[in-house]
Coordinates of N, CA and C and ligand atoms in Angstrom, one line a residue:
X232 N 0.8 -1.2 0.0 CA 0.0 0.0 0.0 C 0.8 1.3 0.0
X233 N 2.0 1.2 0.7 CA 2.9 2.3 0.8 C 3.2 2.7 -0.7
X234 N 3.5 1.7 -1.4 CA 3.9 2.0 -2.8 C 2.8 2.6 -3.6
X235 N 1.6 2.1 -3.3 CA 0.4 2.7 -4.0 C 0.3 4.2 -3.8
X236 N 0.5 4.6 -2.5 CA 0.3 6.0 -2.3 C 1.4 6.9 -2.9
X237 N 2.6 6.3 -2.9 CA 3.7 7.0 -3.6 C 3.3 7.2 -5.1
X238 N 2.7 6.2 -5.6 CA 2.3 6.2 -7.0 C 1.3 7.4 -7.2
X239 N 0.3 7.4 -6.3 CA -0.7 8.5 -6.5 C -0.1 9.9 -6.3
X240 N 0.7 10.0 -5.3 CA 1.3 11.3 -5.0 C 2.2 11.8 -6.2
X241 N 3.0 11.0 -6.7 CA 3.9 11.4 -7.8 C 3.1 11.6 -9.0
X242 N 2.1 10.8 -9.2 CA 1.2 10.9 -10.4 C 0.6 12.3 -10.3
X243 N 0.1 12.7 -9.2 CA -0.6 14.0 -9.1 C 0.4 15.2 -9.3
X244 N 1.6 15.0 -8.8 CA 2.6 16.0 -8.9 C 3.0 16.2 -10.3
X245 N 3.3 15.1 -11.0 CA 3.7 15.3 -12.4 C 2.6 15.8 -13.3
X246 N 1.4 15.3 -12.9 CA 0.2 15.8 -13.7 C 0.1 17.3 -13.6
X247 N 0.3 17.8 -12.4 CA 0.2 19.3 -12.2 C 1.3 20.0 -13.0
X248 N 2.5 19.5 -12.9 CA 3.6 20.1 -13.7 C 3.3 20.1 -15.2
X249 N 2.8 18.9 -15.6 CA 2.5 18.8 -17.0 C 1.4 19.8 -17.4
X250 N 0.4 20.0 -16.6 CA -0.6 21.0 -16.9 C 0.0 22.4 -17.0
X251 N 0.9 22.7 -16.1 CA 1.5 24.0 -16.2 C 2.3 24.2 -17.4
X252 N 3.1 23.2 -17.8 CA 3.9 23.3 -19.0 C 3.0 23.5 -20.2
X253 N 1.9 22.7 -20.3 CA 1.0 22.7 -21.4 C 0.3 24.1 -21.5
X254 N 0.1 24.7 -20.4 CA -0.7 25.9 -20.3 C 0.1 27.1 -20.9
X255 N 1.4 27.0 -21.0 CA 2.2 28.0 -21.5 C 2.3 27.8 -23.0
X256 N 1.9 28.8 -23.8 CA 1.8 28.7 -25.2 C 3.1 28.3 -25.9
X257 N 4.2 29.1 -25.6 CA 5.4 28.8 -26.2 C 6.6 29.1 -25.2
X258 N 6.8 28.2 -24.3 CA 7.8 28.5 -23.3 C 9.2 28.6 -24.0
X259 N 9.9 29.7 -23.7 CA 11.2 29.9 -24.3 C 12.2 28.8 -23.8
X260 N 12.0 28.4 -22.6 CA 12.9 27.4 -22.1 C 12.0 26.4 -21.3
X261 N 11.6 25.3 -22.0 CA 10.7 24.4 -21.3 C 11.3 23.6 -20.2
X262 N 11.6 24.3 -19.1 CA 12.3 23.7 -18.0 C 11.6 22.5 -17.5
X263 N 10.3 22.5 -17.5 CA 9.5 21.4 -17.0 C 9.7 20.1 -17.8
X264 N 10.2 20.3 -19.1 CA 10.3 19.2 -19.9 C 11.7 18.5 -19.7
X265 N 12.5 19.0 -18.8 CA 13.7 18.3 -18.5 C 13.5 17.3 -17.4
X266 N 12.3 17.2 -16.9 CA 12.1 16.2 -15.8 C 12.1 14.8 -16.4
X267 N 12.7 13.9 -15.7 CA 12.7 12.6 -16.2 C 12.1 11.7 -15.1
X268 N 11.6 10.6 -15.5 CA 11.0 9.7 -14.6 C 11.7 8.3 -14.7
X269 N 12.9 8.2 -14.1 CA 13.7 7.0 -14.3 C 13.0 5.8 -13.6
X270 N 12.2 6.1 -12.6 CA 11.5 5.0 -11.9 C 10.2 4.7 -12.6
X271 N 10.0 3.6 -13.2 CA 8.8 3.3 -13.9 C 7.6 3.1 -13.1
X272 N 7.7 3.3 -11.8 CA 6.6 3.2 -11.0 C 5.6 4.3 -11.2
X273 N 6.1 5.4 -11.7 CA 5.2 6.5 -12.1 C 4.5 6.1 -13.4
X274 N 3.4 6.6 -13.7 CA 2.7 6.3 -14.9 C 3.6 6.8 -16.1
X275 N 4.2 5.9 -16.8 CA 5.2 6.3 -17.7 C 4.5 6.7 -19.0
X276 N 5.2 7.4 -19.8 CA 4.6 8.1 -20.9 C 4.3 9.5 -20.4
X277 N 4.2 9.7 -19.1 CA 4.0 10.9 -18.4 C 5.3 11.7 -18.3
X278 N 6.4 11.0 -18.5 CA 7.6 11.7 -18.2 C 8.0 12.7 -19.2
X279 N 8.6 13.8 -18.8 CA 9.0 14.8 -19.7 C 10.5 14.7 -19.9
X280 N 10.9 14.2 -21.0 CA 12.4 13.9 -21.1 C 13.0 15.1 -21.8
X281 N 14.4 15.2 -21.7 CA 15.0 16.3 -22.4 C 14.8 16.2 -23.9
X282 N 14.6 17.4 -24.4 CA 14.4 17.4 -25.9 C 15.7 17.1 -26.6
X283 N 15.7 16.1 -27.5 CA 16.8 15.7 -28.3 C 16.7 16.4 -29.6
X284 N 17.7 16.5 -30.4 CA 17.6 17.1 -31.7 C 16.5 16.4 -32.5
X285 N 15.6 17.1 -33.1 CA 14.5 16.6 -33.8 C 14.9 15.9 -35.0
X286 N 14.7 14.6 -35.2 CA 15.1 13.9 -36.4 C 14.1 14.3 -37.5
X287 N 14.6 14.2 -38.7 CA 13.7 14.5 -39.8 C 12.7 13.4 -39.8
X288 N 11.4 13.9 -39.8 CA 10.4 12.9 -39.9 C 10.4 12.2 -41.2
X289 N 9.8 11.0 -41.3 CA 9.7 10.4 -42.6 C 9.0 11.3 -43.5
X290 N 9.4 11.4 -44.8 CA 8.8 12.3 -45.7 C 7.3 12.1 -45.8
X291 N 6.6 13.1 -45.8 CA 5.2 13.0 -45.9 C 4.8 13.8 -47.2
X292 N 4.0 13.2 -48.0 CA 3.6 13.9 -49.2 C 2.4 14.7 -48.9
X293 N 2.3 15.8 -49.5 CA 1.2 16.7 -49.2 C 0.0 16.6 -50.2
X294 N 0.1 15.5 -51.0 CA -1.0 15.2 -51.9 C -2.2 14.8 -51.1
X295 N -3.4 14.8 -51.7 CA -4.5 14.4 -50.9 C -4.3 13.0 -50.3
X296 N -4.7 12.9 -49.1 CA -4.5 11.7 -48.3 C -5.3 10.5 -49.0
X297 N -4.6 9.4 -49.2 CA -5.2 8.3 -49.9 C -5.9 7.4 -49.0
X298 N -5.6 7.4 -47.7 CA -6.2 6.5 -46.8 C -5.7 6.8 -45.4
X299 N -6.0 6.0 -44.5 CA -5.6 6.3 -43.1 C -4.1 6.1 -43.0
X300 N -3.5 7.0 -42.1 CA -2.1 6.9 -41.7 C -2.1 6.6 -40.2
X301 N -1.4 5.6 -39.8 CA -1.3 5.3 -38.4 C 0.2 5.4 -38.0
X302 N 0.4 6.3 -37.0 CA 1.7 6.4 -36.4 C 1.8 5.5 -35.3
X303 N 2.8 4.6 -35.4 CA 3.1 3.6 -34.3 C 4.4 4.0 -33.6
X304 N 4.2 4.2 -32.3 CA 5.3 4.8 -31.5 C 5.8 3.8 -30.4
X305 N 6.9 3.2 -30.7 CA 7.5 2.3 -29.6 C 8.1 3.2 -28.6
X306 N 7.7 3.0 -27.3 CA 8.2 3.9 -26.2 C 9.7 3.7 -26.0
X307 N 10.3 4.8 -25.5 CA 11.7 4.7 -25.0 C 12.7 4.4 -26.1
X308 N 13.8 3.8 -25.8 CA 14.8 3.5 -26.8 C 16.2 4.1 -26.4
X309 N 17.2 3.6 -27.0 CA 18.6 4.1 -26.8 C 19.0 4.0 -25.4
X310 N 19.4 5.2 -24.8 CA 19.9 5.2 -23.5 C 18.7 5.1 -22.4
X311 N 17.5 5.2 -22.9 CA 16.4 5.0 -22.0 C 15.7 3.7 -22.2
X312 N 16.0 2.7 -21.3 CA 15.5 1.4 -21.5 C 14.0 1.3 -21.2
X313 N 13.4 2.3 -20.6 CA 12.1 2.2 -20.1 C 12.1 1.3 -18.8
X314 N 11.1 0.5 -18.7 CA 11.1 -0.4 -17.5 C 12.0 -1.6 -17.7
X315 N 12.6 -2.0 -16.6 CA 13.5 -3.2 -16.6 C 12.8 -4.2 -15.7
X316 N 12.6 -5.4 -16.2 CA 11.8 -6.3 -15.4 C 12.4 -7.6 -15.1
X317 N 11.6 -8.6 -14.8 CA 12.1 -9.9 -14.4 C 12.9 -10.5 -15.5
X318 N 14.1 -11.0 -15.1 CA 14.9 -11.6 -16.1 C 15.7 -10.6 -16.9
X319 N 15.6 -9.3 -16.4 CA 16.4 -8.3 -17.1 C 15.8 -7.8 -18.4
X320 N 14.5 -8.1 -18.6 CA 13.9 -7.7 -19.9 C 13.7 -6.2 -19.9
X321 N 13.9 -5.7 -21.1 CA 13.8 -4.2 -21.3 C 12.5 -3.9 -22.0
X322 N 11.8 -2.9 -21.4 CA 10.6 -2.4 -22.1 C 10.9 -1.9 -23.5
X323 N 12.1 -1.2 -23.7 CA 12.4 -0.6 -25.0 C 12.5 -1.7 -26.1
X324 N 13.0 -2.9 -25.7 CA 13.1 -3.9 -26.7 C 11.8 -4.6 -27.0
X325 N 11.0 -4.9 -26.0 CA 9.7 -5.5 -26.2 C 8.8 -4.7 -27.0
X326 N 8.8 -3.4 -26.7 CA 7.8 -2.6 -27.5 C 8.3 -2.3 -28.9
X327 N 9.6 -2.3 -29.1 CA 10.1 -2.1 -30.5 C 9.7 -3.3 -31.3
X328 N 9.9 -4.5 -30.8 CA 9.5 -5.7 -31.5 C 8.0 -5.7 -31.9
X329 N 7.2 -5.4 -30.9 CA 5.7 -5.4 -31.1 C 5.4 -4.3 -32.2
X330 N 6.0 -3.2 -32.0 CA 5.7 -2.0 -32.9 C 6.1 -2.3 -34.3
X331 N 7.2 -2.9 -34.5 CA 7.7 -3.2 -35.9 C 6.7 -4.2 -36.5
X332 N 6.2 -5.1 -35.8 CA 5.2 -6.1 -36.3 C 3.9 -5.4 -36.6
X333 N 3.5 -4.5 -35.7 CA 2.2 -3.7 -35.9 C 2.3 -3.0 -37.2
X334 N 3.4 -2.3 -37.4 CA 3.6 -1.5 -38.7 C 3.5 -2.4 -39.9
X335 N 4.2 -3.5 -39.8 CA 4.3 -4.4 -40.9 C 2.9 -5.0 -41.3
X336 N 2.2 -5.4 -40.2 CA 0.9 -5.9 -40.4 C -0.1 -4.9 -41.0
X337 N 0.0 -3.7 -40.5 CA -0.8 -2.6 -41.1 C -0.5 -2.4 -42.6
X338 N 0.7 -2.4 -42.9 CA 1.1 -2.2 -44.3 C 0.5 -3.3 -45.2
X339 N 0.6 -4.5 -44.6 CA 0.0 -5.7 -45.3 C -1.5 -5.5 -45.6
X340 N -2.1 -4.7 -44.7 CA -3.6 -4.5 -44.9 C -3.8 -3.2 -45.7
X341 N -2.7 -2.7 -46.3 CA -2.9 -1.5 -47.1 C -3.0 -0.2 -46.4
X342 N -2.6 -0.2 -45.1 CA -2.7 1.0 -44.3 C -1.3 1.5 -44.1
X343 N -1.2 2.8 -44.4 CA 0.2 3.4 -44.2 C 0.5 3.5 -42.7
X344 N 1.7 3.0 -42.4 CA 2.1 3.0 -41.0 C 3.5 3.8 -41.0
X345 N 3.6 4.7 -40.0 CA 4.8 5.4 -39.8 C 5.3 5.1 -38.4
X346 N 6.5 4.6 -38.3 CA 7.1 4.3 -37.0 C 7.9 5.5 -36.5
X347 N 7.7 5.9 -35.2 CA 8.5 7.0 -34.7 C 10.0 6.6 -34.5
X348 N 10.2 5.4 -34.3 CA 11.6 4.9 -34.3 C 11.6 3.4 -34.8
X349 N 12.6 3.1 -35.5 CA 12.7 1.7 -36.1 C 13.9 0.9 -35.5
X350 N 14.7 1.6 -34.7 CA 15.8 1.0 -34.1 C 15.9 1.4 -32.6
X351 N 16.9 0.9 -32.0 CA 17.2 1.2 -30.6 C 17.9 2.6 -30.5
X352 N 17.1 3.6 -30.6 CA 17.6 5.0 -30.6 C 17.0 5.9 -29.5
X353 N 17.7 6.9 -29.1 CA 17.1 7.9 -28.2 C 16.1 8.7 -29.0
X354 N 14.9 8.9 -28.4 CA 13.9 9.8 -29.0 C 13.0 10.4 -28.0
X355 N 13.0 11.7 -27.9 CA 12.2 12.4 -26.9 C 10.7 12.3 -27.2
X356 N 9.9 12.8 -26.3 CA 8.5 12.8 -26.6 C 8.0 13.8 -27.6
X357 N 8.6 15.0 -27.6 CA 8.2 16.0 -28.6 C 8.4 15.6 -30.0
X358 N 9.5 15.0 -30.4 CA 9.7 14.6 -31.8 C 8.7 13.5 -32.2
X359 N 8.3 12.7 -31.2 CA 7.3 11.6 -31.5 C 6.0 12.3 -31.9
X360 N 5.6 13.3 -31.2 CA 4.4 14.0 -31.5 C 4.5 14.7 -32.8
X361 N 5.6 15.4 -33.0 CA 5.8 16.1 -34.3 C 5.7 15.2 -35.5
X362 N 6.2 14.0 -35.4 CA 6.2 13.1 -36.5 C 4.7 12.9 -36.8
X363 N 3.9 12.7 -35.8 CA 2.4 12.4 -36.1 C 1.7 13.6 -36.6
X364 N 2.0 14.7 -36.0 CA 1.2 15.9 -36.4 C 1.6 16.4 -37.8
X365 N 2.9 16.3 -38.1 CA 3.4 16.7 -39.5 C 2.8 15.8 -40.5
X366 N 2.7 14.5 -40.2 CA 2.2 13.5 -41.2 C 0.7 13.6 -41.3
X367 N 0.1 14.4 -40.4 CA -1.4 14.5 -40.4 C -2.0 13.1 -40.2
X368 N -1.4 12.4 -39.3 CA -1.8 11.0 -39.1 C -3.3 10.9 -38.7
X369 N -3.9 9.8 -39.1 CA -5.2 9.5 -38.7 C -5.3 9.1 -37.2
X370 N -4.4 8.2 -36.9 CA -4.3 7.7 -35.5 C -2.9 7.7 -35.0
X371 N -2.7 7.7 -33.7 CA -1.4 7.6 -33.0 C -1.5 6.5 -32.0
X372 N -0.7 5.6 -32.1 CA -0.7 4.4 -31.1 C 0.7 4.3 -30.5
X373 N 0.8 4.6 -29.2 CA 2.1 4.5 -28.5 C 2.0 3.2 -27.8
X374 N 3.1 2.5 -27.9 CA 3.2 1.1 -27.3 C 4.3 1.1 -26.2
X375 N 3.8 0.7 -25.0 CA 4.7 0.7 -23.8 C 4.4 -0.6 -23.1
X376 N 5.4 -0.9 -22.2 CA 5.1 -2.0 -21.2 C 5.2 -1.4 -19.8
X377 N 4.4 -2.0 -18.9 CA 4.2 -1.4 -17.6 C 5.2 -1.9 -16.6
X378 N 5.3 -1.3 -15.5 CA 6.2 -1.8 -14.4 C 5.7 -1.2 -13.1
X379 N 6.0 -2.0 -12.0 CA 5.7 -1.5 -10.7 C 6.9 -2.1 -9.9
X380 N 7.0 -2.0 -8.6 CA 8.1 -2.5 -7.9 C 8.3 -4.0 -8.2
X381 N 9.6 -4.4 -8.2 CA 9.9 -5.8 -8.4 C 9.4 -6.7 -7.2
X382 N 9.0 -6.0 -6.1 CA 8.4 -6.8 -5.0 C 6.9 -7.0 -5.2
X383 N 6.4 -6.6 -6.4 CA 4.9 -6.8 -6.6 C 4.7 -7.6 -7.8
X384 N 5.2 -8.8 -7.9 CA 5.0 -9.7 -9.1 C 3.6 -10.1 -9.4
X385 N 2.7 -9.9 -8.4 CA 1.3 -10.3 -8.5 C 0.6 -9.2 -9.4
X386 N 1.2 -8.1 -9.7 CA 0.5 -7.1 -10.5 C 0.8 -7.4 -12.0
X387 N -0.3 -7.7 -12.7 CA -0.2 -8.1 -14.1 C -1.4 -7.5 -14.8
X388 N -1.3 -7.4 -16.1 CA -2.4 -7.0 -16.9 C -2.1 -5.9 -17.9
X389 N -3.1 -5.8 -18.8 CA -3.0 -4.8 -19.9 C -3.9 -3.6 -19.6
X390 N -3.5 -2.5 -19.9 CA -4.3 -1.3 -19.8 C -4.0 -0.4 -21.0
X391 N -5.1 0.4 -21.5 CA -4.9 1.2 -22.6 C -5.5 2.6 -22.2
X392 N -4.7 3.6 -22.5 CA -5.0 5.0 -22.1 C -5.4 5.9 -23.2
X393 N -6.3 6.8 -22.9 CA -6.7 7.9 -23.9 C -6.9 9.2 -23.1
X394 N -7.0 10.3 -23.7 CA -7.2 11.5 -23.0 C -8.7 11.7 -22.8
X395 N -9.1 12.1 -21.6 CA -10.4 12.3 -21.2 C -11.1 13.3 -22.2
X396 N -12.3 12.9 -22.6 CA -13.1 13.8 -23.4 C -12.9 13.6 -24.9
X397 N -11.9 12.7 -25.2 CA -11.6 12.4 -26.6 C -12.3 11.1 -27.0
X398 N -13.5 11.2 -27.5 CA -14.4 10.0 -27.7 C -13.7 9.1 -28.7
X399 N -13.1 9.6 -29.8 CA -12.5 8.8 -30.8 C -11.3 8.0 -30.1
X400 N -10.5 8.8 -29.3 CA -9.4 8.1 -28.7 C -9.9 7.0 -27.7
X401 N -11.0 7.3 -27.1 CA -11.6 6.3 -26.2 C -12.0 5.0 -27.0
X402 N -12.7 5.3 -28.1 CA -13.1 4.1 -28.9 C -12.0 3.3 -29.4
X403 N -10.9 4.0 -29.9 CA -9.8 3.3 -30.4 C -9.2 2.5 -29.2
X404 N -9.1 3.1 -28.0 CA -8.5 2.4 -26.9 C -9.4 1.1 -26.6
X405 N -10.7 1.2 -26.6 CA -11.6 0.1 -26.3 C -11.4 -1.0 -27.3
X406 N -11.3 -0.7 -28.6 CA -11.1 -1.7 -29.6 C -9.8 -2.5 -29.4
X407 N -8.7 -1.7 -29.1 CA -7.4 -2.3 -28.9 C -7.4 -3.2 -27.7
X408 N -7.9 -2.6 -26.6 CA -7.9 -3.4 -25.3 C -8.7 -4.7 -25.5
X409 N -9.9 -4.6 -26.1 CA -10.7 -5.9 -26.3 C -9.9 -6.9 -27.0
X410 N -9.3 -6.6 -28.1 CA -8.6 -7.6 -28.9 C -7.3 -8.1 -28.2
X411 N -6.6 -7.2 -27.4 CA -5.5 -7.7 -26.7 C -5.9 -8.7 -25.6
X412 N -7.0 -8.5 -25.0 CA -7.5 -9.4 -23.9 C -7.9 -10.7 -24.6
X413 N -8.6 -10.6 -25.7 CA -9.1 -11.8 -26.4 C -7.9 -12.7 -26.9
X414 N -6.9 -12.0 -27.5 CA -5.8 -12.7 -28.1 C -4.8 -13.3 -27.1
X415 N -4.7 -12.7 -26.0 CA -3.6 -13.1 -25.1 C -4.1 -13.8 -23.8
X416 N -5.4 -13.6 -23.4 CA -5.9 -14.1 -22.2 C -5.3 -13.4 -20.9
X417 N -4.6 -12.3 -21.2 CA -4.0 -11.6 -20.0 C -5.1 -10.8 -19.2
X418 N -4.7 -10.4 -18.1 CA -5.6 -9.7 -17.2 C -6.0 -8.3 -17.7
X419 N -7.2 -7.9 -17.4 CA -7.8 -6.7 -17.9 C -7.7 -5.6 -16.8
X420 N -6.8 -4.6 -17.0 CA -6.7 -3.5 -16.1 C -7.5 -2.3 -16.6
X421 N -8.1 -2.5 -17.8 CA -9.1 -1.5 -18.2 C -8.6 -0.4 -19.2
X422 N -9.6 0.3 -19.7 CA -9.3 1.5 -20.6 C -9.4 2.6 -19.6
X423 N -8.4 3.5 -19.6 CA -8.2 4.5 -18.6 C -7.9 5.9 -19.3
X424 N -8.1 6.9 -18.5 CA -7.8 8.2 -19.0 C -6.5 8.7 -18.4
X425 N -5.7 9.4 -19.1 CA -4.5 10.0 -18.6 C -4.0 11.1 -19.5
X426 N -3.3 12.1 -18.9 CA -2.8 13.2 -19.7 C -1.3 13.0 -20.0
X427 N -1.1 11.8 -20.6 CA 0.3 11.6 -21.1 C 0.7 12.6 -22.2
X428 N 1.9 13.0 -22.2 CA 2.4 14.0 -23.1 C 2.0 13.7 -24.6
X429 N 2.3 12.4 -25.0 CA 2.1 12.1 -26.4 C 0.6 12.0 -26.7
X430 N -0.3 11.9 -25.7 CA -1.7 11.9 -25.9 C -2.3 13.3 -26.0
X431 N -1.7 14.1 -25.1 CA -2.2 15.5 -25.1 C -1.8 16.3 -26.3
X432 N -0.6 16.1 -26.7 CA 0.0 17.0 -27.7 C -0.3 16.5 -29.2
X433 N -0.8 15.3 -29.4 CA -1.1 14.8 -30.7 C -2.4 15.4 -31.1
X434 N -2.6 15.6 -32.5 CA -3.7 16.3 -33.0 C -4.8 15.3 -33.5
X435 N -4.6 14.0 -33.2 CA -5.5 13.0 -33.8 C -5.9 12.1 -32.6
X436 N -6.9 11.2 -32.8 CA -7.2 10.2 -31.8 C -5.9 9.4 -31.5
X437 N -5.6 9.4 -30.2 CA -4.3 8.8 -29.7 C -4.5 7.9 -28.5
X438 N -3.8 6.8 -28.5 CA -3.9 5.9 -27.3 C -2.4 5.5 -26.9
X439 N -2.3 5.2 -25.7 CA -1.1 4.6 -25.2 C -1.4 3.2 -24.6
X440 N -0.8 2.2 -25.2 CA -1.1 0.8 -24.8 C 0.0 0.3 -23.9
X441 N -0.4 -0.2 -22.7 CA 0.6 -0.8 -21.8 C 0.3 -2.3 -21.9
X442 N 1.3 -3.0 -22.6 CA 1.0 -4.4 -23.0 C 1.3 -5.4 -21.9
X443 N 1.4 -5.0 -20.7 CA 1.6 -5.9 -19.6 C 2.8 -5.4 -18.7
X444 N 3.0 -6.0 -17.6 CA 4.0 -5.6 -16.6 C 5.3 -6.4 -16.8
X445 N 6.4 -5.8 -17.1 CA 7.7 -6.5 -17.1 C 8.1 -7.0 -15.7
X446 N 7.5 -6.4 -14.7 CA 7.7 -6.8 -13.3 C 6.7 -7.8 -12.8
X447 N 5.8 -8.2 -13.7 CA 4.7 -9.1 -13.3 C 5.1 -10.6 -13.5
X448 N 4.8 -11.4 -12.6 CA 5.2 -12.8 -12.7 C 4.6 -13.5 -14.0
X449 N 3.3 -13.2 -14.2 CA 2.6 -13.8 -15.4 C 3.0 -13.0 -16.7
X450 N 3.0 -11.7 -16.6 CA 3.3 -11.0 -17.8 C 4.7 -11.1 -18.3
X451 N 5.7 -11.1 -17.4 CA 7.1 -11.1 -17.9 C 7.3 -12.4 -18.7
X452 N 6.7 -13.5 -18.4 CA 6.9 -14.7 -19.2 C 6.3 -14.5 -20.6
X453 N 5.2 -13.8 -20.7 CA 4.5 -13.6 -22.0 C 5.3 -12.6 -22.8
X454 N 5.7 -11.5 -22.1 CA 6.4 -10.5 -22.8 C 7.8 -10.9 -23.3
X455 N 8.3 -12.0 -22.7 CA 9.6 -12.5 -23.1 C 9.5 -13.5 -24.3
X456 N 8.3 -13.8 -24.6 CA 8.0 -14.9 -25.6 C 7.7 -14.2 -26.9
X457 N 8.5 -14.5 -27.9 CA 8.3 -13.9 -29.3 C 6.9 -14.2 -29.8
X458 N 6.4 -15.4 -29.6 CA 5.1 -15.7 -30.1 C 4.0 -14.9 -29.5
X459 N 4.1 -14.6 -28.2 CA 3.1 -13.8 -27.5 C 3.2 -12.3 -28.0
X460 N 4.4 -11.9 -28.3 CA 4.5 -10.5 -28.8 C 3.9 -10.4 -30.2
X461 N 4.0 -11.5 -31.0 CA 3.3 -11.5 -32.3 C 1.8 -11.5 -32.1
X462 N 1.3 -12.2 -31.1 CA -0.2 -12.2 -30.8 C -0.6 -10.8 -30.4
X463 N 0.2 -10.1 -29.6 CA -0.1 -8.8 -29.2 C -0.1 -7.8 -30.4
X464 N 0.8 -8.0 -31.3 CA 0.9 -7.1 -32.5 C -0.4 -7.3 -33.3
X465 N -0.7 -8.6 -33.5 CA -2.0 -8.9 -34.3 C -3.2 -8.3 -33.6
X466 N -3.2 -8.4 -32.3 CA -4.4 -7.8 -31.6 C -4.5 -6.3 -31.7
X467 N -3.4 -5.7 -31.6 CA -3.4 -4.2 -31.7 C -3.8 -3.8 -33.1
X468 N -3.4 -4.5 -34.1 CA -3.8 -4.2 -35.5 C -5.3 -4.5 -35.7
X469 N -5.8 -5.6 -35.1 CA -7.2 -5.9 -35.2 C -8.0 -4.8 -34.6
X470 N -7.5 -4.3 -33.5 CA -8.2 -3.2 -32.8 C -8.2 -1.9 -33.7
X471 N -7.1 -1.6 -34.3 CA -7.0 -0.5 -35.2 C -8.0 -0.7 -36.4
X472 N -8.0 -1.8 -37.0 CA -8.9 -2.1 -38.1 C -10.3 -2.0 -37.7
X473 N -10.7 -2.5 -36.6 CA -12.0 -2.4 -36.1 C -12.5 -1.0 -35.9
X474 N -11.6 -0.2 -35.3 CA -11.8 1.2 -35.1 C -12.1 1.9 -36.5
X475 N -11.2 1.6 -37.4 CA -11.3 2.3 -38.7 C -12.5 1.9 -39.4
X476 N -12.9 0.6 -39.3 CA -14.1 0.1 -40.0 C -15.4 0.7 -39.4
X477 N -15.4 1.0 -38.1 CA -16.6 1.5 -37.4 C -16.6 3.0 -37.1
X478 N -15.5 3.6 -37.2 CA -15.5 5.0 -36.7 C -15.0 6.0 -37.7
X479 N -14.6 5.5 -38.9 CA -14.1 6.5 -39.9 C -15.3 7.0 -40.7
X480 N -15.3 8.3 -41.0 CA -16.4 8.8 -41.8 C -16.3 8.3 -43.2
Ligands
ZN572 ZN1 7.1 3.1 -21.2

């Protein structure tokens, strides 16, 4: 329980700081964005990491859009491993593998997919958002793995976040969550609301999927298994396809 309250307290603190940063139209020195959250016990994706040089986004053509564009965002990377879990598994590696498969499966379905990173590289939150906004993406799907204290191996499950009040984001989150649960049999931690940076700053329906706990006794086994990661990728794609079939004008 002690841990739980630390979680809530830090969550609130970071939330407040995030709100302050976002409320300033063009901070000349976004000091708040230098905050890092090395401990993954805070709701990650919430962290404000130092801005790194913005990579050139993948070229986007300005011709009329031919179909949906989905930006797939593998969390963390490079010097930021994200969560480190049981057996020394790294969140950054797990989510890159899943994301690469998601993008490939989407392309197989004729849907343009743009990855914010394709390799184990450093990438701040702001460039991830810029890639999506510049591409005028239809959807933004950030993929992360969760963590809590290593002394809480009983905490397992999938949760998917969207920004409060964004109905399309909520629907996308519900489709993805449903398919992930059905495909993996993992525990349901629900569809939830959060003001994660990449959800707040993106201009399209956006979700952040937590595909399980690297610190969880049940989840770590699954996340370490390539076949399960493929199941997860397929589920995320099915969720995206369901959303597009039901919610696109
Ligand atoms: Zn993460």
